[in-house]
Amino acid sequence: MGIFGIKRHEGAVWCVAWAHPKFGTILASSSYDGKVLIWREQHQNTTSPVAGSTWTKVFDFSLHTASVNMVSWAPHESGCLLACASSDGHVSVLEFRDNSWTHQIFHAHGMGVNSISWAPAASPGSLISSNPGPGQQRRFVTGGSDNLLKIWDYNPESKTYNLSQTLEGHSDWVRDVAWSPSILSKSYIASASQDKTVRIWTSDASNPGQWTSQQLEFDTVLWRVSWSPSGNILAVSGGDNKVSLWKENLKGQWEKVKDIEE
């Protein structure tokens, strides 16, 4: 991986992710070499914008024993937190607080973790509720090679992430998961699988433990799912080099609104 001359990974780099600007110009990278590296940009006094930046490695996390497939920063309201998904079956959460990095690492999926995505910091329905619930939640979803999605909740008393729900439905590896940023009356999680389906999982704020899913069928293996910033349009990419956009209609069914082809 080269950023202005940076080269530190010893294998293919699978994922890079920017932290929220409130924490500075910080970039995380993860690689086949099992490492997660965190970089910080520091500006020097010069007229050239490129020459005026140096990138410093501020943390080197190498406790995973296999490829780290994805890294994801938490919503900034929750703090400077980075979740990492590894083929060794473990998830790690790195946190920068009190001027130092700490970490937790725990087993998540037996055959490897392919993807990870944080829930919004505010719970669903909190914006439109006359009786809002507690403050910031720390919660994320993982997708694994065991065909499962798992939802993890942070317990502030034990300071651990605990499995709160397992979502079953896919018949092959879950390649990607994406939690919608919407915090209206429903929560949405999209999952893309090698079984040629995307599932959109929905949970209503009035019954937060219940998830139902709708299945979208494709003619190809699916790689990535990504929500629009408002959380109402889902982009899906797959092995046929196409991207499609999906939206929920008034009956609660998901319809394709556009195919993007080069």
PDB file of C-alpha atoms in Angstrom:
ATOM      1  CA  MET A   1       0.000   0.000   0.000  1.00  0.00           C
ATOM      2  CA  GLY A   2       1.478   3.369  -0.949  1.00  0.00           C
ATOM      3  CA  ILE A   3       0.178   6.683   0.394  1.00  0.00           C
ATOM      4  CA  PHE A   4       2.624   9.455  -0.429  1.00  0.00           C
ATOM      5  CA  GLY A   5       5.331   6.802  -0.310  1.00  0.00           C
ATOM      6  CA  ILE A   6       3.993   4.748   2.611  1.00  0.00           C
ATOM      7  CA  LYS A   7       4.573   1.033   2.204  1.00  0.00           C
ATOM      8  CA  ARG A   8       4.230  -1.139   5.268  1.00  0.00           C
ATOM      9  CA  HIS A   9       1.898  -4.085   4.569  1.00  0.00           C
ATOM     10  CA  GLU A  10       3.420  -7.399   3.491  1.00  0.00           C
ATOM     11  CA  GLY A  11       0.374  -8.656   1.577  1.00  0.00           C
ATOM     12  CA  ALA A  12      -2.587  -7.490  -0.455  1.00  0.00           C
ATOM     13  CA  VAL A  13      -4.458  -4.568   1.142  1.00  0.00           C
ATOM     14  CA  TRP A  14      -8.161  -5.404   1.259  1.00  0.00           C
ATOM     15  CA  CYS A  15      -9.658  -2.361   2.934  1.00  0.00           C
ATOM     16  CA  VAL A  16      -8.882   1.262   3.779  1.00  0.00           C
ATOM     17  CA  ALA A  17     -11.197   3.509   5.791  1.00  0.00           C
ATOM     18  CA  TRP A  18     -11.120   7.160   6.881  1.00  0.00           C
ATOM     19  CA  ALA A  19     -11.905   8.077  10.468  1.00  0.00           C
ATOM     20  CA  HIS A  20     -14.265  10.983  11.155  1.00  0.00           C
ATOM     21  CA  PRO A  21     -12.493  14.359  10.668  1.00  0.00           C
ATOM     22  CA  LYS A  22     -13.093  15.285  14.327  1.00  0.00           C
ATOM     23  CA  PHE A  23     -10.285  12.845  15.185  1.00  0.00           C
ATOM     24  CA  GLY A  24      -7.880  14.356  12.647  1.00  0.00           C
ATOM     25  CA  THR A  25      -6.833  12.999   9.259  1.00  0.00           C
ATOM     26  CA  ILE A  26      -6.644   9.309  10.185  1.00  0.00           C
ATOM     27  CA  LEU A  27      -6.710   6.319   7.864  1.00  0.00           C
ATOM     28  CA  ALA A  28      -6.905   2.616   8.755  1.00  0.00           C
ATOM     29  CA  SER A  29      -5.744  -0.157   6.436  1.00  0.00           C
ATOM     30  CA  SER A  30      -6.110  -3.924   6.683  1.00  0.00           C
ATOM     31  CA  SER A  31      -4.334  -6.638   4.768  1.00  0.00           C
ATOM     32  CA  TYR A  32      -3.898 -10.282   3.878  1.00  0.00           C
ATOM     33  CA  ASP A  33      -0.799 -10.110   6.095  1.00  0.00           C
ATOM     34  CA  GLY A  34      -3.078 -10.124   9.192  1.00  0.00           C
ATOM     35  CA  LYS A  35      -2.219  -6.566  10.188  1.00  0.00           C
ATOM     36  CA  VAL A  36      -4.304  -3.470  10.823  1.00  0.00           C
ATOM     37  CA  LEU A  37      -2.321  -0.249  10.514  1.00  0.00           C
ATOM     38  CA  ILE A  38      -3.515   3.200  11.528  1.00  0.00           C
ATOM     39  CA  TRP A  39      -1.964   6.256   9.871  1.00  0.00           C
ATOM     40  CA  ARG A  40      -2.157   9.928  10.730  1.00  0.00           C
ATOM     41  CA  GLU A  41      -1.427  12.825   8.383  1.00  0.00           C
ATOM     42  CA  GLN A  42       0.708  15.633   9.697  1.00  0.00           C
ATOM     43  CA  HIS A  43       1.116  18.884   7.807  1.00  0.00           C
ATOM     44  CA  GLN A  44       4.398  20.674   7.407  1.00  0.00           C
ATOM     45  CA  ASN A  45       4.885  24.329   6.593  1.00  0.00           C
ATOM     46  CA  THR A  46       5.364  24.402   2.834  1.00  0.00           C
ATOM     47  CA  THR A  47       3.532  25.707  -0.189  1.00  0.00           C
ATOM     48  CA  SER A  48       3.133  22.301  -1.880  1.00  0.00           C
ATOM     49  CA  PRO A  49       0.047  20.365  -0.656  1.00  0.00           C
ATOM     50  CA  VAL A  50       1.625  16.975  -1.364  1.00  0.00           C
ATOM     51  CA  ALA A  51       5.111  17.713  -0.097  1.00  0.00           C
ATOM     52  CA  GLY A  52       3.544  19.377   2.937  1.00  0.00           C
ATOM     53  CA  SER A  53       2.025  16.149   4.261  1.00  0.00           C
ATOM     54  CA  THR A  54       3.735  13.297   6.023  1.00  0.00           C
ATOM     55  CA  TRP A  55       1.934  10.121   7.026  1.00  0.00           C
ATOM     56  CA  THR A  56       2.968   8.526  10.289  1.00  0.00           C
ATOM     57  CA  LYS A  57       2.022   5.048  11.421  1.00  0.00           C
ATOM     58  CA  VAL A  58       0.453   5.614  14.838  1.00  0.00           C
ATOM     59  CA  PHE A  59      -0.671   2.059  15.653  1.00  0.00           C
ATOM     60  CA  ASP A  60       0.263  -1.386  14.385  1.00  0.00           C
ATOM     61  CA  PHE A  61      -2.180  -4.121  15.387  1.00  0.00           C
ATOM     62  CA  SER A  62      -0.970  -7.607  14.548  1.00  0.00           C
ATOM     63  CA  LEU A  63      -2.791 -10.035  16.848  1.00  0.00           C
ATOM     64  CA  HIS A  64      -4.893 -11.565  14.048  1.00  0.00           C
ATOM     65  CA  THR A  65      -3.483 -14.834  12.710  1.00  0.00           C
ATOM     66  CA  ALA A  66      -4.995 -14.592   9.213  1.00  0.00           C
ATOM     67  CA  SER A  67      -6.157 -12.031   6.648  1.00  0.00           C
ATOM     68  CA  VAL A  68      -8.002  -8.972   7.971  1.00  0.00           C
ATOM     69  CA  ASN A  69     -10.747  -8.561   5.399  1.00  0.00           C
ATOM     70  CA  MET A  70     -12.508  -5.396   6.473  1.00  0.00           C
ATOM     71  CA  VAL A  71     -12.187  -2.481   8.892  1.00  0.00           C
ATOM     72  CA  SER A  72     -15.032  -0.147   9.863  1.00  0.00           C
ATOM     73  CA  TRP A  73     -15.027   3.019  11.987  1.00  0.00           C
ATOM     74  CA  ALA A  74     -17.843   3.452  14.478  1.00  0.00           C
ATOM     75  CA  PRO A  75     -20.152   6.489  14.298  1.00  0.00           C
ATOM     76  CA  HIS A  76     -18.087   9.366  15.696  1.00  0.00           C
ATOM     77  CA  GLU A  77     -20.600   9.930  18.525  1.00  0.00           C
ATOM     78  CA  SER A  78     -19.448   6.611  20.036  1.00  0.00           C
ATOM     79  CA  GLY A  79     -15.772   7.597  20.109  1.00  0.00           C
ATOM     80  CA  CYS A  80     -12.705   6.730  18.041  1.00  0.00           C
ATOM     81  CA  LEU A  81     -13.430   3.022  17.530  1.00  0.00           C
ATOM     82  CA  LEU A  82     -12.354   0.716  14.718  1.00  0.00           C
ATOM     83  CA  ALA A  83     -13.849  -2.778  14.246  1.00  0.00           C
ATOM     84  CA  CYS A  84     -11.862  -5.355  12.257  1.00  0.00           C
ATOM     85  CA  ALA A  85     -13.069  -8.610  10.644  1.00  0.00           C
ATOM     86  CA  SER A  86     -10.581 -11.448  10.102  1.00  0.00           C
ATOM     87  CA  SER A  87     -10.408 -14.820   8.384  1.00  0.00           C
ATOM     88  CA  ASP A  88      -9.113 -16.246  11.684  1.00  0.00           C
ATOM     89  CA  GLY A  89     -12.742 -16.117  12.901  1.00  0.00           C
ATOM     90  CA  HIS A  90     -12.127 -13.213  15.273  1.00  0.00           C
ATOM     91  CA  VAL A  91     -13.283  -9.615  15.475  1.00  0.00           C
ATOM     92  CA  SER A  92     -11.156  -6.952  17.124  1.00  0.00           C
ATOM     93  CA  VAL A  93     -12.234  -3.498  18.266  1.00  0.00           C
ATOM     94  CA  LEU A  94      -9.510  -0.869  18.595  1.00  0.00           C
ATOM     95  CA  GLU A  95     -10.212   2.269  20.621  1.00  0.00           C
ATOM     96  CA  PHE A  96      -8.261   5.503  20.962  1.00  0.00           C
ATOM     97  CA  ARG A  97      -8.888   7.129  24.303  1.00  0.00           C
ATOM     98  CA  ASP A  98      -6.792   9.050  26.852  1.00  0.00           C
ATOM     99  CA  ASN A  99      -4.022   9.404  24.276  1.00  0.00           C
ATOM    100  CA  SER A 100      -3.462   5.687  23.727  1.00  0.00           C
ATOM    101  CA  TRP A 101      -4.834   2.742  21.730  1.00  0.00           C
ATOM    102  CA  THR A 102      -6.470  -0.222  23.458  1.00  0.00           C
ATOM    103  CA  HIS A 103      -7.991  -3.335  21.902  1.00  0.00           C
ATOM    104  CA  GLN A 104     -10.437  -6.170  22.445  1.00  0.00           C
ATOM    105  CA  ILE A 105     -10.444  -9.336  20.372  1.00  0.00           C
ATOM    106  CA  PHE A 106     -13.039 -12.123  20.455  1.00  0.00           C
ATOM    107  CA  HIS A 107     -14.263 -15.097  18.445  1.00  0.00           C
ATOM    108  CA  ALA A 108     -17.175 -14.339  16.108  1.00  0.00           C
ATOM    109  CA  HIS A 109     -17.572 -16.834  13.210  1.00  0.00           C
ATOM    110  CA  GLY A 110     -16.041 -20.294  13.102  1.00  0.00           C
ATOM    111  CA  MET A 111     -15.001 -20.260   9.440  1.00  0.00           C
ATOM    112  CA  GLY A 112     -13.899 -16.633   9.230  1.00  0.00           C
ATOM    113  CA  VAL A 113     -15.348 -13.124   9.331  1.00  0.00           C
ATOM    114  CA  ASN A 114     -15.708 -11.414   5.952  1.00  0.00           C
ATOM    115  CA  SER A 115     -17.433  -8.141   6.766  1.00  0.00           C
ATOM    116  CA  ILE A 116     -18.468  -5.798   9.549  1.00  0.00           C
ATOM    117  CA  SER A 117     -20.708  -2.727   9.822  1.00  0.00           C
ATOM    118  CA  TRP A 118     -21.685  -0.462  12.732  1.00  0.00           C
ATOM    119  CA  ALA A 119     -25.243   0.477  13.611  1.00  0.00           C
ATOM    120  CA  PRO A 120     -26.075   4.180  13.878  1.00  0.00           C
ATOM    121  CA  ALA A 121     -25.199   5.616  17.302  1.00  0.00           C
ATOM    122  CA  ALA A 122     -28.815   6.626  17.961  1.00  0.00           C
ATOM    123  CA  SER A 123     -31.365   3.861  18.375  1.00  0.00           C
ATOM    124  CA  PRO A 124     -34.171   3.594  15.784  1.00  0.00           C
ATOM    125  CA  GLY A 125     -37.183   5.748  16.487  1.00  0.00           C
ATOM    126  CA  SER A 126     -35.284   7.988  18.916  1.00  0.00           C
ATOM    127  CA  LEU A 127     -35.708  11.042  16.672  1.00  0.00           C
ATOM    128  CA  ILE A 128     -39.467  10.708  16.419  1.00  0.00           C
ATOM    129  CA  SER A 129     -40.202   9.328  19.877  1.00  0.00           C
ATOM    130  CA  SER A 130     -41.710  11.467  22.609  1.00  0.00           C
ATOM    131  CA  ASN A 131     -39.962   9.156  25.058  1.00  0.00           C
ATOM    132  CA  PRO A 132     -36.440   8.680  23.664  1.00  0.00           C
ATOM    133  CA  GLY A 133     -34.400   5.721  24.862  1.00  0.00           C
ATOM    134  CA  PRO A 134     -30.890   5.753  26.320  1.00  0.00           C
ATOM    135  CA  GLY A 135     -28.013   7.598  24.639  1.00  0.00           C
ATOM    136  CA  GLN A 136     -25.398   6.286  22.244  1.00  0.00           C
ATOM    137  CA  GLN A 137     -25.488   2.579  21.454  1.00  0.00           C
ATOM    138  CA  ARG A 138     -22.401   0.634  20.386  1.00  0.00           C
ATOM    139  CA  ARG A 139     -23.593  -2.139  18.125  1.00  0.00           C
ATOM    140  CA  PHE A 140     -22.388  -3.775  14.927  1.00  0.00           C
ATOM    141  CA  VAL A 141     -23.192  -6.663  12.604  1.00  0.00           C
ATOM    142  CA  THR A 142     -20.759  -9.223  11.187  1.00  0.00           C
ATOM    143  CA  GLY A 143     -21.035 -11.548   8.178  1.00  0.00           C
ATOM    144  CA  GLY A 144     -19.211 -14.852   8.095  1.00  0.00           C
ATOM    145  CA  SER A 145     -18.132 -17.846   6.041  1.00  0.00           C
ATOM    146  CA  ASP A 146     -20.557 -19.882   8.198  1.00  0.00           C
ATOM    147  CA  ASN A 147     -23.407 -18.235   6.149  1.00  0.00           C
ATOM    148  CA  LEU A 148     -24.558 -16.277   9.233  1.00  0.00           C
ATOM    149  CA  LEU A 149     -24.993 -12.667  10.295  1.00  0.00           C
ATOM    150  CA  LYS A 150     -24.391 -11.861  13.947  1.00  0.00           C
ATOM    151  CA  ILE A 151     -25.302  -8.714  15.878  1.00  0.00           C
ATOM    152  CA  TRP A 152     -23.017  -7.642  18.728  1.00  0.00           C
ATOM    153  CA  ASP A 153     -23.903  -5.226  21.543  1.00  0.00           C
ATOM    154  CA  TYR A 154     -21.511  -3.464  23.882  1.00  0.00           C
ATOM    155  CA  ASN A 155     -22.071  -3.928  27.599  1.00  0.00           C
ATOM    156  CA  PRO A 156     -20.649  -0.839  29.385  1.00  0.00           C
ATOM    157  CA  GLU A 157     -20.512  -2.651  32.751  1.00  0.00           C
ATOM    158  CA  SER A 158     -18.441  -5.625  31.596  1.00  0.00           C
ATOM    159  CA  LYS A 159     -16.840  -3.524  28.803  1.00  0.00           C
ATOM    160  CA  THR A 160     -17.330  -6.434  26.390  1.00  0.00           C
ATOM    161  CA  TYR A 161     -19.121  -7.001  23.087  1.00  0.00           C
ATOM    162  CA  ASN A 162     -21.740  -9.736  23.423  1.00  0.00           C
ATOM    163  CA  LEU A 163     -23.662 -11.671  20.788  1.00  0.00           C
ATOM    164  CA  SER A 164     -27.278 -10.483  20.911  1.00  0.00           C
ATOM    165  CA  GLN A 165     -28.687 -12.060  17.749  1.00  0.00           C
ATOM    166  CA  THR A 166     -27.882 -14.535  14.971  1.00  0.00           C
ATOM    167  CA  LEU A 167     -29.617 -14.060  11.607  1.00  0.00           C
ATOM    168  CA  GLU A 168     -29.938 -17.189   9.453  1.00  0.00           C
ATOM    169  CA  GLY A 169     -31.075 -17.396   5.842  1.00  0.00           C
ATOM    170  CA  HIS A 170     -28.113 -17.420   3.462  1.00  0.00           C
ATOM    171  CA  SER A 171     -26.907 -20.743   2.067  1.00  0.00           C
ATOM    172  CA  ASP A 172     -23.330 -19.674   1.272  1.00  0.00           C
ATOM    173  CA  TRP A 173     -20.677 -17.253   2.536  1.00  0.00           C
ATOM    174  CA  VAL A 174     -21.886 -13.797   3.559  1.00  0.00           C
ATOM    175  CA  ARG A 175     -19.464 -11.536   1.699  1.00  0.00           C
ATOM    176  CA  ASP A 176     -20.692  -8.138   2.908  1.00  0.00           C
ATOM    177  CA  VAL A 177     -23.008  -6.572   5.467  1.00  0.00           C
ATOM    178  CA  ALA A 178     -24.178  -2.955   5.686  1.00  0.00           C
ATOM    179  CA  TRP A 179     -26.261  -1.395   8.465  1.00  0.00           C
ATOM    180  CA  SER A 180     -28.399   1.453   7.174  1.00  0.00           C
ATOM    181  CA  PRO A 181     -27.664   4.886   8.711  1.00  0.00           C
ATOM    182  CA  SER A 182     -31.411   5.582   8.951  1.00  0.00           C
ATOM    183  CA  ILE A 183     -32.662   6.191  12.514  1.00  0.00           C
ATOM    184  CA  LEU A 184     -36.357   6.580  11.760  1.00  0.00           C
ATOM    185  CA  SER A 185     -38.848   3.941  12.870  1.00  0.00           C
ATOM    186  CA  LYS A 186     -37.008   0.916  11.412  1.00  0.00           C
ATOM    187  CA  SER A 187     -33.511  -0.555  11.329  1.00  0.00           C
ATOM    188  CA  TYR A 188     -32.238  -2.094   8.092  1.00  0.00           C
ATOM    189  CA  ILE A 189     -29.293  -4.408   7.478  1.00  0.00           C
ATOM    190  CA  ALA A 190     -28.342  -5.544   3.972  1.00  0.00           C
ATOM    191  CA  SER A 191     -26.272  -8.681   3.383  1.00  0.00           C
ATOM    192  CA  ALA A 192     -24.655  -9.869   0.135  1.00  0.00           C
ATOM    193  CA  SER A 193     -23.829 -13.525  -0.332  1.00  0.00           C
ATOM    194  CA  GLN A 194     -22.117 -15.994  -2.584  1.00  0.00           C
ATOM    195  CA  ASP A 195     -25.536 -17.732  -2.784  1.00  0.00           C
ATOM    196  CA  LYS A 196     -26.539 -15.086  -5.399  1.00  0.00           C
ATOM    197  CA  THR A 197     -28.949 -13.295  -3.083  1.00  0.00           C
ATOM    198  CA  VAL A 198     -29.072 -10.073  -1.142  1.00  0.00           C
ATOM    199  CA  ARG A 199     -31.178 -10.109   1.995  1.00  0.00           C
ATOM    200  CA  ILE A 200     -32.595  -6.951   3.521  1.00  0.00           C
ATOM    201  CA  TRP A 201     -33.269  -7.462   7.212  1.00  0.00           C
ATOM    202  CA  THR A 202     -35.760  -5.151   8.905  1.00  0.00           C
ATOM    203  CA  SER A 203     -36.484  -4.532  12.567  1.00  0.00           C
ATOM    204  CA  ASP A 204     -39.184  -2.179  13.845  1.00  0.00           C
ATOM    205  CA  ALA A 205     -38.401   0.182  16.724  1.00  0.00           C
ATOM    206  CA  SER A 206     -41.531  -1.047  18.515  1.00  0.00           C
ATOM    207  CA  ASN A 207     -40.132  -4.625  18.492  1.00  0.00           C
ATOM    208  CA  PRO A 208     -36.340  -4.249  18.309  1.00  0.00           C
ATOM    209  CA  GLY A 209     -35.420  -7.910  18.809  1.00  0.00           C
ATOM    210  CA  GLN A 210     -37.421  -9.174  15.820  1.00  0.00           C
ATOM    211  CA  TRP A 211     -35.784  -9.200  12.376  1.00  0.00           C
ATOM    212  CA  THR A 212     -37.532 -10.235   9.158  1.00  0.00           C
ATOM    213  CA  SER A 213     -35.805 -10.476   5.790  1.00  0.00           C
ATOM    214  CA  GLN A 214     -36.683  -9.998   2.143  1.00  0.00           C
ATOM    215  CA  GLN A 215     -34.607 -11.801  -0.449  1.00  0.00           C
ATOM    216  CA  LEU A 216     -33.448 -10.210  -3.719  1.00  0.00           C
ATOM    217  CA  GLU A 217     -32.305 -12.782  -6.288  1.00  0.00           C
ATOM    218  CA  PHE A 218     -29.523 -12.270  -8.818  1.00  0.00           C
ATOM    219  CA  ASP A 219     -27.784 -14.293 -11.544  1.00  0.00           C
ATOM    220  CA  THR A 220     -24.338 -13.838 -10.054  1.00  0.00           C
ATOM    221  CA  VAL A 221     -22.290 -14.068  -6.881  1.00  0.00           C
ATOM    222  CA  LEU A 222     -22.649 -10.831  -4.896  1.00  0.00           C
ATOM    223  CA  TRP A 223     -19.761  -8.878  -3.420  1.00  0.00           C
ATOM    224  CA  ARG A 224     -20.790  -5.593  -1.826  1.00  0.00           C
ATOM    225  CA  VAL A 225     -23.819  -3.710  -0.503  1.00  0.00           C
ATOM    226  CA  SER A 226     -23.785   0.004   0.345  1.00  0.00           C
ATOM    227  CA  TRP A 227     -26.487   2.377   1.628  1.00  0.00           C
ATOM    228  CA  SER A 228     -26.979   5.965   0.516  1.00  0.00           C
ATOM    229  CA  PRO A 229     -26.242   8.563   3.244  1.00  0.00           C
ATOM    230  CA  SER A 230     -29.972   8.916   3.989  1.00  0.00           C
ATOM    231  CA  GLY A 231     -30.289   5.132   4.254  1.00  0.00           C
ATOM    232  CA  ASN A 232     -33.167   4.704   1.799  1.00  0.00           C
ATOM    233  CA  ILE A 233     -31.369   3.482  -1.360  1.00  0.00           C
ATOM    234  CA  LEU A 234     -29.226   0.334  -1.474  1.00  0.00           C
ATOM    235  CA  ALA A 235     -26.471  -0.216  -4.046  1.00  0.00           C
ATOM    236  CA  VAL A 236     -25.532  -3.832  -4.851  1.00  0.00           C
ATOM    237  CA  SER A 237     -22.468  -5.011  -6.804  1.00  0.00           C
ATOM    238  CA  GLY A 238     -21.680  -8.506  -8.011  1.00  0.00           C
ATOM    239  CA  GLY A 239     -19.582 -10.726 -10.209  1.00  0.00           C
ATOM    240  CA  ASP A 240     -21.237  -9.519 -13.434  1.00  0.00           C
ATOM    241  CA  ASN A 241     -19.543  -6.069 -13.165  1.00  0.00           C
ATOM    242  CA  LYS A 242     -22.909  -4.364 -12.666  1.00  0.00           C
ATOM    243  CA  VAL A 243     -24.231  -2.148  -9.896  1.00  0.00           C
ATOM    244  CA  SER A 244     -27.972  -1.979  -9.198  1.00  0.00           C
ATOM    245  CA  LEU A 245     -29.907   0.436  -6.976  1.00  0.00           C
ATOM    246  CA  TRP A 246     -32.863  -0.710  -4.863  1.00  0.00           C
ATOM    247  CA  LYS A 247     -35.543   1.171  -2.956  1.00  0.00           C
ATOM    248  CA  GLU A 248     -38.422   0.170  -0.682  1.00  0.00           C
ATOM    249  CA  ASN A 249     -41.894   0.899  -2.085  1.00  0.00           C
ATOM    250  CA  LEU A 250     -44.935   1.962  -0.083  1.00  0.00           C
ATOM    251  CA  LYS A 251     -45.942  -1.684   0.390  1.00  0.00           C
ATOM    252  CA  GLY A 252     -42.618  -2.446   2.067  1.00  0.00           C
ATOM    253  CA  GLN A 253     -41.200  -4.385  -0.895  1.00  0.00           C
ATOM    254  CA  TRP A 254     -37.781  -3.689  -2.362  1.00  0.00           C
ATOM    255  CA  GLU A 255     -37.721  -2.798  -6.063  1.00  0.00           C
ATOM    256  CA  LYS A 256     -34.853  -2.216  -8.441  1.00  0.00           C
ATOM    257  CA  VAL A 257     -34.849   1.427  -9.532  1.00  0.00           C
ATOM    258  CA  LYS A 258     -31.725   1.468 -11.706  1.00  0.00           C
ATOM    259  CA  ASP A 259     -28.968  -0.608 -13.274  1.00  0.00           C
ATOM    260  CA  ILE A 260     -25.595   1.121 -13.606  1.00  0.00           C
ATOM    261  CA  GLU A 261     -23.501  -0.410 -16.365  1.00  0.00           C
ATOM    262  CA  GLU A 262     -20.346   0.838 -17.957  1.00  0.00           C
TER     263      GLU A 262
END
